mmCIF file of C-alpha atoms in Angstrom:
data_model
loop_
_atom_site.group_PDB
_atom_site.id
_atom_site.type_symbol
_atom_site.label_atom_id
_atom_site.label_comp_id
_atom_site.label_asym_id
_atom_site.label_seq_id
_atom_site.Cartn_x
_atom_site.Cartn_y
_atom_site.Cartn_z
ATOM 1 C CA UNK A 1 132.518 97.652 113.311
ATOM 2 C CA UNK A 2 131.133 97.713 109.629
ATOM 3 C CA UNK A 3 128.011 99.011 109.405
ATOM 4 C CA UNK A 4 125.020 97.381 106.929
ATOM 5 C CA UNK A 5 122.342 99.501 105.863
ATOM 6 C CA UNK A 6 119.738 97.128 104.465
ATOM 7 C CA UNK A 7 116.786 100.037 104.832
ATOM 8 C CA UNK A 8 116.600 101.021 101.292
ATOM 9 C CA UNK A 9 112.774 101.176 101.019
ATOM 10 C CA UNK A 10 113.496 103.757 103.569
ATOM 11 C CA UNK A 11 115.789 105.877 101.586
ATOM 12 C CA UNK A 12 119.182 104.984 99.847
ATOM 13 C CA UNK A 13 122.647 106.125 99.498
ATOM 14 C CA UNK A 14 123.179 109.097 97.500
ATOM 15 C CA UNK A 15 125.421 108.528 94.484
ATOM 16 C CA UNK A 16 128.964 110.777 94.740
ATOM 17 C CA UNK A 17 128.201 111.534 91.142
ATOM 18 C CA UNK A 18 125.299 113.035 92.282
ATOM 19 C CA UNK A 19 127.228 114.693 94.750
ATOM 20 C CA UNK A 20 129.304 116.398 92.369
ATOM 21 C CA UNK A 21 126.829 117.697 89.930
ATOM 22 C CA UNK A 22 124.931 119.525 93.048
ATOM 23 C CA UNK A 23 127.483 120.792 94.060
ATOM 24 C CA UNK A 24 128.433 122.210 90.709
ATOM 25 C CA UNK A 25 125.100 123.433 90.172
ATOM 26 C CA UNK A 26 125.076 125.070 93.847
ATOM 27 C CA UNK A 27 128.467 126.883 93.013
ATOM 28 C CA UNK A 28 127.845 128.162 89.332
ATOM 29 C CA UNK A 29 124.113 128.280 88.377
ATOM 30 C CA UNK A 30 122.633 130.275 91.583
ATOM 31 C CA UNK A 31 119.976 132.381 89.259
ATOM 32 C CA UNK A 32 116.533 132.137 90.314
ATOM 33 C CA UNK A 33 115.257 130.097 87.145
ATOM 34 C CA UNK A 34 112.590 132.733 86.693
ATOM 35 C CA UNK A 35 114.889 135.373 86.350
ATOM 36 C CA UNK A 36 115.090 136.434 82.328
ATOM 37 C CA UNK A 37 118.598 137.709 82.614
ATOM 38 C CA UNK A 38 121.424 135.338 81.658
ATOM 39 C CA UNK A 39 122.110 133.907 85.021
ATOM 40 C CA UNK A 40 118.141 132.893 85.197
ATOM 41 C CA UNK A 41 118.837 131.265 82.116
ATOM 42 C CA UNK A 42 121.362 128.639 82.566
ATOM 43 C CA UNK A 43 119.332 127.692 85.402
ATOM 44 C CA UNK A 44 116.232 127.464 83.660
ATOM 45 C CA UNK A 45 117.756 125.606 80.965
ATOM 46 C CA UNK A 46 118.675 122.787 83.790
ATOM 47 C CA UNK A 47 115.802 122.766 85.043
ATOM 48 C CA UNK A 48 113.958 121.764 81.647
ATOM 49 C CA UNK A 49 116.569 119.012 80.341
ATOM 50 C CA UNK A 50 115.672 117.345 83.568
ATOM 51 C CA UNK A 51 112.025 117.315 82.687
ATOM 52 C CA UNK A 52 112.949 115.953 79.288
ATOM 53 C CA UNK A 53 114.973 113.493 80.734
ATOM 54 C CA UNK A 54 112.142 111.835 82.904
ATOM 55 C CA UNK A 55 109.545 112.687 80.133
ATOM 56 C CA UNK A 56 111.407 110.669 77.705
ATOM 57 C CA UNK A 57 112.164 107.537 79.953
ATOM 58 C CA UNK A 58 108.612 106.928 79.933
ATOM 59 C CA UNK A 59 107.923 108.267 76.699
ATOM 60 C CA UNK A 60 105.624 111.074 77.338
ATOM 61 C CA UNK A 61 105.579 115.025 77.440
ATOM 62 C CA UNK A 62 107.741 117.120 79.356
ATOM 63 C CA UNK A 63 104.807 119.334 79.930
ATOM 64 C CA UNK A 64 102.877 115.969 81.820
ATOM 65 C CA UNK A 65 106.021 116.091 84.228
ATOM 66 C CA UNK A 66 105.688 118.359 87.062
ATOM 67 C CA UNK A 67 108.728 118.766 90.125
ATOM 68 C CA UNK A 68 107.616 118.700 93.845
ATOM 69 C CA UNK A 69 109.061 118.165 97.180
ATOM 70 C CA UNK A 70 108.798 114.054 97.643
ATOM 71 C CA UNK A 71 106.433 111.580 96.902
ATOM 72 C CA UNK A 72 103.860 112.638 99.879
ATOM 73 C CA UNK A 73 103.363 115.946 97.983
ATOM 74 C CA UNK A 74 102.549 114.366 94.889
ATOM 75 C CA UNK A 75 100.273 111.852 95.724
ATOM 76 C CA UNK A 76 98.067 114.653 98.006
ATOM 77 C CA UNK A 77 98.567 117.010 94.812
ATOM 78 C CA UNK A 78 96.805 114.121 92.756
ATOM 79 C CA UNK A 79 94.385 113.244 95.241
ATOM 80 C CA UNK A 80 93.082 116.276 96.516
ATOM 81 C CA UNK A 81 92.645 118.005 92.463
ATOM 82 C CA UNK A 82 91.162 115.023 90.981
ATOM 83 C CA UNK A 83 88.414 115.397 93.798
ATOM 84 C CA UNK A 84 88.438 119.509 93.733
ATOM 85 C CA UNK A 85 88.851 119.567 89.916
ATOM 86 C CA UNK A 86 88.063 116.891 88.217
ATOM 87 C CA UNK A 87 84.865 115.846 90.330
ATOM 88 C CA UNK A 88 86.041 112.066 91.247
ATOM 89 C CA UNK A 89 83.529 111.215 94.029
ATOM 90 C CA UNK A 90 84.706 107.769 94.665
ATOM 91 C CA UNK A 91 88.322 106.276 95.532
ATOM 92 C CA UNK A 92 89.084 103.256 95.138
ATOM 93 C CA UNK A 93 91.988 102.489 97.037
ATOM 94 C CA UNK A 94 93.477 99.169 99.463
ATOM 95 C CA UNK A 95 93.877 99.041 103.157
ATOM 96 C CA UNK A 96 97.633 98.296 102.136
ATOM 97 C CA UNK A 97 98.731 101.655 100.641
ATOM 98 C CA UNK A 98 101.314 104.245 102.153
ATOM 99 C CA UNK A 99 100.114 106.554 104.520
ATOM 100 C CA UNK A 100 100.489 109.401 102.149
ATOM 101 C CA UNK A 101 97.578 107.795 100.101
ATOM 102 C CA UNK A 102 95.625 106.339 103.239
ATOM 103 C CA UNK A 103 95.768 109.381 105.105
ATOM 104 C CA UNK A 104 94.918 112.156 102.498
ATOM 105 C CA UNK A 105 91.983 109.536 101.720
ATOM 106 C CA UNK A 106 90.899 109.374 105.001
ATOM 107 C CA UNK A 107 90.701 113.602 105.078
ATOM 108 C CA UNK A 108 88.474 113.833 102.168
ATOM 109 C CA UNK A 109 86.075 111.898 103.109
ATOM 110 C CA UNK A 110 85.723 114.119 105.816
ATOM 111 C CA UNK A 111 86.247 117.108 104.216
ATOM 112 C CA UNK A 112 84.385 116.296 101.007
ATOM 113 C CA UNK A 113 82.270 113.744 101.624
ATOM 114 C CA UNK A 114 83.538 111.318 98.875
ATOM 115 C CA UNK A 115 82.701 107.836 98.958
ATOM 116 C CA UNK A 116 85.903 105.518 100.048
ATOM 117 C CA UNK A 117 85.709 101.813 98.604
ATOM 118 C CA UNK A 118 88.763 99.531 99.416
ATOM 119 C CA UNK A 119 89.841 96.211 97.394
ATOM 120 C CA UNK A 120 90.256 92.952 98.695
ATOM 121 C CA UNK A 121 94.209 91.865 99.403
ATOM 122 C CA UNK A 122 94.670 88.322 99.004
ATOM 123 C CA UNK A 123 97.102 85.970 101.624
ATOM 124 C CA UNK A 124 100.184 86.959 99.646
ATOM 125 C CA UNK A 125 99.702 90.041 99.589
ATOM 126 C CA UNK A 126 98.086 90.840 96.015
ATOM 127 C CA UNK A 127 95.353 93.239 94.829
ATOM 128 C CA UNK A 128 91.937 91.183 94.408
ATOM 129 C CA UNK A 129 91.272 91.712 90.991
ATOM 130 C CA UNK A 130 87.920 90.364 90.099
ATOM 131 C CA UNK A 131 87.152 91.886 93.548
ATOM 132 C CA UNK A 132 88.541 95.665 91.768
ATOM 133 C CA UNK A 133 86.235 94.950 88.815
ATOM 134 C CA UNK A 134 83.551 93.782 90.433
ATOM 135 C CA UNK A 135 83.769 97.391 92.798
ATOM 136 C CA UNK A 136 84.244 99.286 89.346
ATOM 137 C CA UNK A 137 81.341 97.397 87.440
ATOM 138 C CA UNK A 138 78.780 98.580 90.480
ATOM 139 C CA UNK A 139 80.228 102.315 90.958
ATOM 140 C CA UNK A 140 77.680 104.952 89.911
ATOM 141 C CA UNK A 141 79.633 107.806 89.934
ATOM 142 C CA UNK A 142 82.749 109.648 89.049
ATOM 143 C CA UNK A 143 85.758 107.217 90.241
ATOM 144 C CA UNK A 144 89.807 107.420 90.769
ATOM 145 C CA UNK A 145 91.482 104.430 91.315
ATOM 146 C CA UNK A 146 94.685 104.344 93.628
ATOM 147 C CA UNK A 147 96.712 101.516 93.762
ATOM 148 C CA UNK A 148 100.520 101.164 94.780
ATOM 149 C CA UNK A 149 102.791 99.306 92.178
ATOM 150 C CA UNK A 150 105.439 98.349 94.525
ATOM 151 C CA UNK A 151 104.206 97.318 98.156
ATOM 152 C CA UNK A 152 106.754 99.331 100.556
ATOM 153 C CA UNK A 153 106.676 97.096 102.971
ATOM 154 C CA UNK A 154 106.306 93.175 101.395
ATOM 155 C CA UNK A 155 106.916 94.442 98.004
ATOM 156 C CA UNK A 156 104.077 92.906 96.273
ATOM 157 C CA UNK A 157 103.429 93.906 92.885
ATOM 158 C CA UNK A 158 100.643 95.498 90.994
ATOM 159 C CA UNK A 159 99.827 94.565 87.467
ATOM 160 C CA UNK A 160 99.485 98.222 86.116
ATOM 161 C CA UNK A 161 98.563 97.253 82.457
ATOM 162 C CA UNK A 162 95.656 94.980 84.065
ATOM 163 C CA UNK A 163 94.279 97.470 86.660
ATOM 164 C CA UNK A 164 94.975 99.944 83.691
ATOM 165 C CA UNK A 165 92.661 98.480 81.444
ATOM 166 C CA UNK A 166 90.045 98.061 84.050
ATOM 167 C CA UNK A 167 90.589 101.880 84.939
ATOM 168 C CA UNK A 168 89.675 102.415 81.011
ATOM 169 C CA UNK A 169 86.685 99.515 80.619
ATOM 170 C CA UNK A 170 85.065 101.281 83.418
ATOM 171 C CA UNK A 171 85.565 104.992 83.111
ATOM 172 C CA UNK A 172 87.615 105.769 86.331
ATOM 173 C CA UNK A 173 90.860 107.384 86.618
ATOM 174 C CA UNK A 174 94.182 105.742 87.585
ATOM 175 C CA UNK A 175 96.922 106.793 89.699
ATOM 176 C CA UNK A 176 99.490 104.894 91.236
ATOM 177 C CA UNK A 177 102.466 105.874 94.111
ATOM 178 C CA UNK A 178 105.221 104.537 91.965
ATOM 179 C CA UNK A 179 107.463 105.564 94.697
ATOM 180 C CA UNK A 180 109.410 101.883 95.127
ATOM 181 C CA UNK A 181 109.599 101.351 91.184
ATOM 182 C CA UNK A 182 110.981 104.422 89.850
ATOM 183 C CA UNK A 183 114.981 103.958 88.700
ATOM 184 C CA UNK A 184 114.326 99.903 89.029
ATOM 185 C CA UNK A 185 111.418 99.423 86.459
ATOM 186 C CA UNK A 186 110.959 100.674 82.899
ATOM 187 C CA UNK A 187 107.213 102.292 82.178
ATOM 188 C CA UNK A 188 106.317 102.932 78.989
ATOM 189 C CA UNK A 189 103.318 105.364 79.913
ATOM 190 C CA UNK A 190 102.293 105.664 76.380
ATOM 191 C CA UNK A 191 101.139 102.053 76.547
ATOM 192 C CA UNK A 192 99.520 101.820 79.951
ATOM 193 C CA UNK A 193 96.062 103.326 80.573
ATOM 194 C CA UNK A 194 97.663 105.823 83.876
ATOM 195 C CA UNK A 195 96.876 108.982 84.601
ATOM 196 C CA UNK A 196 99.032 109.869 87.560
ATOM 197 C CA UNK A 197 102.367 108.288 88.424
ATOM 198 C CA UNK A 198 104.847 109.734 91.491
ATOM 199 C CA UNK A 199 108.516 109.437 92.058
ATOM 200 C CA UNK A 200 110.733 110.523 94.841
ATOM 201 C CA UNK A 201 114.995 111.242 94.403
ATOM 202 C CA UNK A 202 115.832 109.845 97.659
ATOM 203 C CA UNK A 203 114.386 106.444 96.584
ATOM 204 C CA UNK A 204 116.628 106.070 93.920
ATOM 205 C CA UNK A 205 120.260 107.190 95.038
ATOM 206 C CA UNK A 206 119.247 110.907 94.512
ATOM 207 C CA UNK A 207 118.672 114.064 96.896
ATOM 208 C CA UNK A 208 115.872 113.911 99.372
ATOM 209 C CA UNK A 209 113.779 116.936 99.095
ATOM 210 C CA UNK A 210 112.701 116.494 94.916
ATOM 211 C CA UNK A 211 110.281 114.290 93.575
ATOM 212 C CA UNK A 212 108.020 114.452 90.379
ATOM 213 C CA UNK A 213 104.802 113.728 89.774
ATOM 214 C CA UNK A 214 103.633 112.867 85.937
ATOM 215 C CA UNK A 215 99.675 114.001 85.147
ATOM 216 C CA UNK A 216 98.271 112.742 81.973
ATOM 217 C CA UNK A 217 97.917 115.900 79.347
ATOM 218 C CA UNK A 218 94.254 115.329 78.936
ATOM 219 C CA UNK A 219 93.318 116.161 82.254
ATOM 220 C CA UNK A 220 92.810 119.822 83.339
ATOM 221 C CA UNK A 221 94.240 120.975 87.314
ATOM 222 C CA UNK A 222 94.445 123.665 88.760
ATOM 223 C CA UNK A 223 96.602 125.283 90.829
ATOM 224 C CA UNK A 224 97.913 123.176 93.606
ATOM 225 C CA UNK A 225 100.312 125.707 95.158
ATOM 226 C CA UNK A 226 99.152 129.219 95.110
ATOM 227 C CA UNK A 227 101.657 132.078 93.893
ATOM 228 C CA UNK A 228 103.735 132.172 91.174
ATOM 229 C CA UNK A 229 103.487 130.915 87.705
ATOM 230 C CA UNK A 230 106.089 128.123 88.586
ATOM 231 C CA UNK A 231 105.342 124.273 87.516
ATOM 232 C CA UNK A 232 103.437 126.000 84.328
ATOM 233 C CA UNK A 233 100.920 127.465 87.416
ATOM 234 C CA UNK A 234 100.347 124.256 89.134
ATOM 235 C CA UNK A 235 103.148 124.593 91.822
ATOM 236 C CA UNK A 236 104.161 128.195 93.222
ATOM 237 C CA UNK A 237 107.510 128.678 94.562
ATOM 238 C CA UNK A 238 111.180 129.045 93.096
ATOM 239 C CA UNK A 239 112.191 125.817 92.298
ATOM 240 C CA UNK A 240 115.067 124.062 93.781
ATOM 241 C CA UNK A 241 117.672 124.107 90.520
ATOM 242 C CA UNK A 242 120.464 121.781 92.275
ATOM 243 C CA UNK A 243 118.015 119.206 93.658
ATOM 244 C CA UNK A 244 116.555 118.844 90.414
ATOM 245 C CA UNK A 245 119.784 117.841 88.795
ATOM 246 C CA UNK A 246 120.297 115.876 91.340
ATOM 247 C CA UNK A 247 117.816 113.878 90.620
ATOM 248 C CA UNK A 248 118.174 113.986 87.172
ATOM 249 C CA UNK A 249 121.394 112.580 87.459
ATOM 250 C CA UNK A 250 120.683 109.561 89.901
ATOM 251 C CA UNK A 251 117.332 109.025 87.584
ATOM 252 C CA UNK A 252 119.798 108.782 84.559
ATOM 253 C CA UNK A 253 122.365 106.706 86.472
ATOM 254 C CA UNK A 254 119.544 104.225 87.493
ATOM 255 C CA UNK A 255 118.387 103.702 84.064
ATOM 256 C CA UNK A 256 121.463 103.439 82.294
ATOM 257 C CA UNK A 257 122.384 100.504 84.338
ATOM 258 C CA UNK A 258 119.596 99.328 85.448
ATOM 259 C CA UNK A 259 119.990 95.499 83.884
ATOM 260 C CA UNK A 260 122.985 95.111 86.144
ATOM 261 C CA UNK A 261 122.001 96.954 89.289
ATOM 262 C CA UNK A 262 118.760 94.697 89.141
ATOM 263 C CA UNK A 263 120.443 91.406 88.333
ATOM 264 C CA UNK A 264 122.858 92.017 91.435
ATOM 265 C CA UNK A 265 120.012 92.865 93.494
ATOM 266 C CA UNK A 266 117.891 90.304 92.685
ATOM 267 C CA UNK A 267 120.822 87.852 93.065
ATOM 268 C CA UNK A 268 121.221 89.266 96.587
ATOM 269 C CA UNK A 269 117.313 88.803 97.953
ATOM 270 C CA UNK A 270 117.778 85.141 96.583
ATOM 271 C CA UNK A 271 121.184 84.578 98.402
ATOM 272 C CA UNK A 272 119.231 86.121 101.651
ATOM 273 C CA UNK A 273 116.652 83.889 101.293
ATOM 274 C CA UNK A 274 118.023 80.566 100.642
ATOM 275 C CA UNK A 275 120.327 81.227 103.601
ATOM 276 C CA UNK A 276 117.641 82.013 105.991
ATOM 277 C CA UNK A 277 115.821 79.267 105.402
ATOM 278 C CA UNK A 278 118.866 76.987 106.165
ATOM 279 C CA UNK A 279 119.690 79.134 109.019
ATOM 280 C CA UNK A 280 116.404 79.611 110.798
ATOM 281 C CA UNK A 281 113.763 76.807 110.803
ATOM 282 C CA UNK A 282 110.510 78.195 110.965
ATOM 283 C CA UNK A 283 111.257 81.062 109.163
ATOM 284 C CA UNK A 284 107.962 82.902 107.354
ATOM 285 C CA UNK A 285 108.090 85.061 104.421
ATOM 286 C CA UNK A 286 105.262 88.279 104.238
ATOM 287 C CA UNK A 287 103.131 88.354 101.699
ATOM 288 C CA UNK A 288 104.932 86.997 98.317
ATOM 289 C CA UNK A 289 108.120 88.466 98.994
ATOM 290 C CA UNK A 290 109.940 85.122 98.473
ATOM 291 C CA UNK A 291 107.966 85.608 95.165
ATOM 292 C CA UNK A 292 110.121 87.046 92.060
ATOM 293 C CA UNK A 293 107.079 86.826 90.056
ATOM 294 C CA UNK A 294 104.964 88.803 92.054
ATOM 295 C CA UNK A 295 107.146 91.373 94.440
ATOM 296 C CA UNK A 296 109.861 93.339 94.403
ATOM 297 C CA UNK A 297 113.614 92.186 93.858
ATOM 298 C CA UNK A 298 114.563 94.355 96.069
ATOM 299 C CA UNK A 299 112.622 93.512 99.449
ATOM 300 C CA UNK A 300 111.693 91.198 101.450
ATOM 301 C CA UNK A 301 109.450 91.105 105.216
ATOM 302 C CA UNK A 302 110.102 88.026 106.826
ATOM 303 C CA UNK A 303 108.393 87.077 110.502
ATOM 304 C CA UNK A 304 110.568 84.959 112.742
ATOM 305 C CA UNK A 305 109.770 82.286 115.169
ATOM 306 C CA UNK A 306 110.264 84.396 118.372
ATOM 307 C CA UNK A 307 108.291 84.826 121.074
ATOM 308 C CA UNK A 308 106.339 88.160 121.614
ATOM 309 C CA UNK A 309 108.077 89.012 125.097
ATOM 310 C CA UNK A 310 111.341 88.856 123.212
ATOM 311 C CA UNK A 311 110.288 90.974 119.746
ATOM 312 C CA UNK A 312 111.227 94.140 121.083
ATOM 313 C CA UNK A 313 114.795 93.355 122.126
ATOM 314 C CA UNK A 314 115.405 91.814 118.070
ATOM 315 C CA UNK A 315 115.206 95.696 116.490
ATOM 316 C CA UNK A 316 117.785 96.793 119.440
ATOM 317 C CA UNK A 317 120.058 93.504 119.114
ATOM 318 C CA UNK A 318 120.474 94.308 115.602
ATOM 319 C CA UNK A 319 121.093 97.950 115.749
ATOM 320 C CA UNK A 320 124.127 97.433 118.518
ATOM 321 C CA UNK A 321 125.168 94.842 115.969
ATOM 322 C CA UNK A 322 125.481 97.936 113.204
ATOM 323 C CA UNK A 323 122.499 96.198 110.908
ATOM 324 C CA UNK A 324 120.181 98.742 110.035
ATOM 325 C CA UNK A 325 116.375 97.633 108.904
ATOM 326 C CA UNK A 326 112.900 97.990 108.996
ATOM 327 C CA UNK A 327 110.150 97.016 111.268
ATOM 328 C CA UNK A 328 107.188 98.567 109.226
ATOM 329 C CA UNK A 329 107.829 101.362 106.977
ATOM 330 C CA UNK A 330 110.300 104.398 107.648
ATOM 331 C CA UNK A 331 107.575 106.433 108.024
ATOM 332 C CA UNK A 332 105.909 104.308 110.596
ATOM 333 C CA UNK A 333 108.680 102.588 112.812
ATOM 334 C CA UNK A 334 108.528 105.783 114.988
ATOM 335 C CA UNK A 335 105.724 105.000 116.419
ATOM 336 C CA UNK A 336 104.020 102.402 118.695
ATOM 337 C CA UNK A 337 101.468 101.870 115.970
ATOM 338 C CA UNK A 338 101.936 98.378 114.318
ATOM 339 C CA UNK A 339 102.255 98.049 110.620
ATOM 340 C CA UNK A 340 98.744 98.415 109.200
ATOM 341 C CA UNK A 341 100.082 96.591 105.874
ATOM 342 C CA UNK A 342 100.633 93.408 108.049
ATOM 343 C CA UNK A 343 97.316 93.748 109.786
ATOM 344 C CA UNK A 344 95.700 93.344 106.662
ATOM 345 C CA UNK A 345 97.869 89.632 105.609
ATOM 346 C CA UNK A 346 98.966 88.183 108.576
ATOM 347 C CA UNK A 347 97.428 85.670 111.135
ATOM 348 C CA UNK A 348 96.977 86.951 114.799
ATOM 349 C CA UNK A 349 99.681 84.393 116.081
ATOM 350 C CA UNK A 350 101.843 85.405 113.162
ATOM 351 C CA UNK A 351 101.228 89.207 114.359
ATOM 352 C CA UNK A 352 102.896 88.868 117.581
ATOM 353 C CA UNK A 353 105.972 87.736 116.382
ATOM 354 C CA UNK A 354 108.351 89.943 115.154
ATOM 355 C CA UNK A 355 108.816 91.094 111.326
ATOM 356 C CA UNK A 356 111.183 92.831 109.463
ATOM 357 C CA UNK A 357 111.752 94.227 106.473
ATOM 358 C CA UNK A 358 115.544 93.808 104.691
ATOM 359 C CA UNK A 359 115.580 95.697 101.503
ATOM 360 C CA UNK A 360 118.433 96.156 99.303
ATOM 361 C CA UNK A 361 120.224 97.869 96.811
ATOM 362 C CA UNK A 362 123.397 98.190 94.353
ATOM 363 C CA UNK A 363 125.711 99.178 97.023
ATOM 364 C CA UNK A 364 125.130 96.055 99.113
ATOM 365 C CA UNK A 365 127.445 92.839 98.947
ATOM 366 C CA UNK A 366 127.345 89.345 99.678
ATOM 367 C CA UNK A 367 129.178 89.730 102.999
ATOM 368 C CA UNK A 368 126.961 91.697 104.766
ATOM 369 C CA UNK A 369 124.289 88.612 103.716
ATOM 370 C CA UNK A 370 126.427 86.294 105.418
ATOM 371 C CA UNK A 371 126.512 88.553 108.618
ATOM 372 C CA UNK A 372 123.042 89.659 108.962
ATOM 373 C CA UNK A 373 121.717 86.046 108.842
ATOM 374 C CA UNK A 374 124.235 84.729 111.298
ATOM 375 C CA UNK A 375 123.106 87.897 113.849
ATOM 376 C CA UNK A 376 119.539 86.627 113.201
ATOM 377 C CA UNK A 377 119.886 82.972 113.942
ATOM 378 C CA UNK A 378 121.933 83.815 117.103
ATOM 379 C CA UNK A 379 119.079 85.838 118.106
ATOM 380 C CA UNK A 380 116.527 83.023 117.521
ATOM 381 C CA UNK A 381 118.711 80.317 118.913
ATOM 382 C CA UNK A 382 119.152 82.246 122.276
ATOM 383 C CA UNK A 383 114.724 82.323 122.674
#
């Protein structure tokens, strides 16, 4: 049986080129990169092409890129400092972030009593934006704005040069989980009024484990991670040298083909979606996912007419079947909570039918299209 793995909002297939330069790095550049001695070095030296590497893609400093562990760690390292450091006493956020923005939210309020005010998210999906400037025109005090650019879970976009300038009319700081854009979108952060932007390897055919987070120059942190001097002092701990080529080479990879890789992709969500709609009458696409002005290329959450008794047999069907996908997010689907971003856009009736999320990348084909909807009409057709 050939497997399909169309989960790749979850995580992605590591490149084998990516592989190899790990592995090189693993066998001949073991010096701890704080080491002064030759060995300490070479690995240093890797360590700071990769920051150039990123810094340059978006056309900013290498000293405004910092390395960390994943996405999660980023976005609570921006979070918690701009309200410990730079005295941001009101977030503006949207019911439809990821949980590592909802969640490290949710524990300052409690912790530090800031003031949580979320935007309005239209019927497809999209950020209310006369709602955001209406909340930003009214806010009396120190503000941070955190807004997703992709939508993990129906892919909706943000316009970051609009929310941007809003950020900068109105005084308030700007960060956005760029986790679902990085390696498929070019930013040119020189041009855009953004503060904080996050990327995680694993997103992007790299190593899970590394991510990056980029903090505007003007803005003064401290110390996120106590200990050493690591991360120029913001982020203690002996950095992981062959993870950070690792991503440096799948960030490079996804860049310097990124006009094909997206056409391809692109090409495949359309495929899927003009097939389903032949296949399954009925057929309901999340959000504006069916959208290529407004979401992602690369997902798309569709809710199928199937009765609620049967919805928790269609995840099981499809998994004996060797199709792999997404219910809610990865980092939700393990539990019996629903998914919080369809809460917030869907109809009650539309809630208790069952949705799923297909997402897709480079390594997918055409074939597997063919075979995923045929598994999903057989499903429906057997109600």
């Amino acid at each position: 049986m050939n497997k399909i793995y169309f989960d790749n909002a979850a995580t992605t297939k590591i490149d084998s080129v990516v592989i190899d330069q790990m592995q090189k790095v693993m066998i001949e550049n073991y010096g701890n990169p704080n080491s002064t001695h030759s060995h300490g070095r070479s690995s240093r030296t890797l360590i700071e092409k990769a920051r150039k590497t990123i810094a340059n893609e978006f056309n900013v400093s290498a000293s405004e890129i910092y390395f960390t562990s994943c996405g999660t760690e980023s976005d609570n390292m921006v979070l918690i400092s701009a309200v410990r450091d730079l005295d941001v006493k009101t977030i503006v956020t949207s019911k439809i972030e990821h949980k590592a923005v909802l969640n490290v939210v949710d524990f300052l309020k409690e912790t530090e009593s800031i003031e949580i005010v979320y935007v309005d998210i239209l019927e497809n999906g999209l950020i209310d934006y006369d709602h955001l400037e209406n909340i930003l025109e009214n806010c009396k005090r120190k503000s941070l704005v955190s807004l997703m650019h992709i939508n993990n879970e129906i892919g909706s976009i943000l316009d970051l040069e609009k929310v941007g300038n809003l950020c900068k009319k109105f005084n308030s700081l700007f960060h956005s989980d760029t986790v679902q854009s990085i390696g498929k979108y070019k930013f040119n952060l020189s041009d855009l009024n953004i503060d904080f932007i996050v990327g995680s390897a694993h997103k992007f055919h790299g190593p899970k484990g590394i991510g990056f987070v980029y903090i505007n120059k003007k803005l003064n942190l401290n110390p996120f991670i106590i200990g050493g001097n690591q991360e120029r002092g913001m982020r203690a701990g002996t950095e992981s040298v062959h993870n950070i080529v690792g991503m440096q080479t799948a960030f490079e990879n996804s860049y310097s083909n990124l006009d094909a890789n997206n056409k391809h992709i692109l090409n495949l969500k359309l495929n899927f979606i003009k097939s389903i709609k032949k296949s399954i009458p009925g057929i309901k696409f999340n959000g504006s996912c069916d959208d290529n002005i407004n979401s992602s290329f690369s997902i798309l959450n569709v809710c199928l007419p199937v009765n609620e008794d049967r919805s928790i047999l269609l995840e099981f069907n499809l998994d004996i079947k060797g199709i792999s996908c997404s219910r809610g997010s990865a980092c939700q689907s393990g539990t019996n909570q629903g998914s919080h971003v369809l809460n917030s856009i869907l109809s009650i009736d539309d809630l208790k039918k069952p949705s799923l999320r297909f997402s897709f990348s480079k390594y997918n084909k055409h074939e597997e299209i063919i075979e995923v909807v045929s598994a999903l009409k057989e499903f429906v057709n057997s109600n």
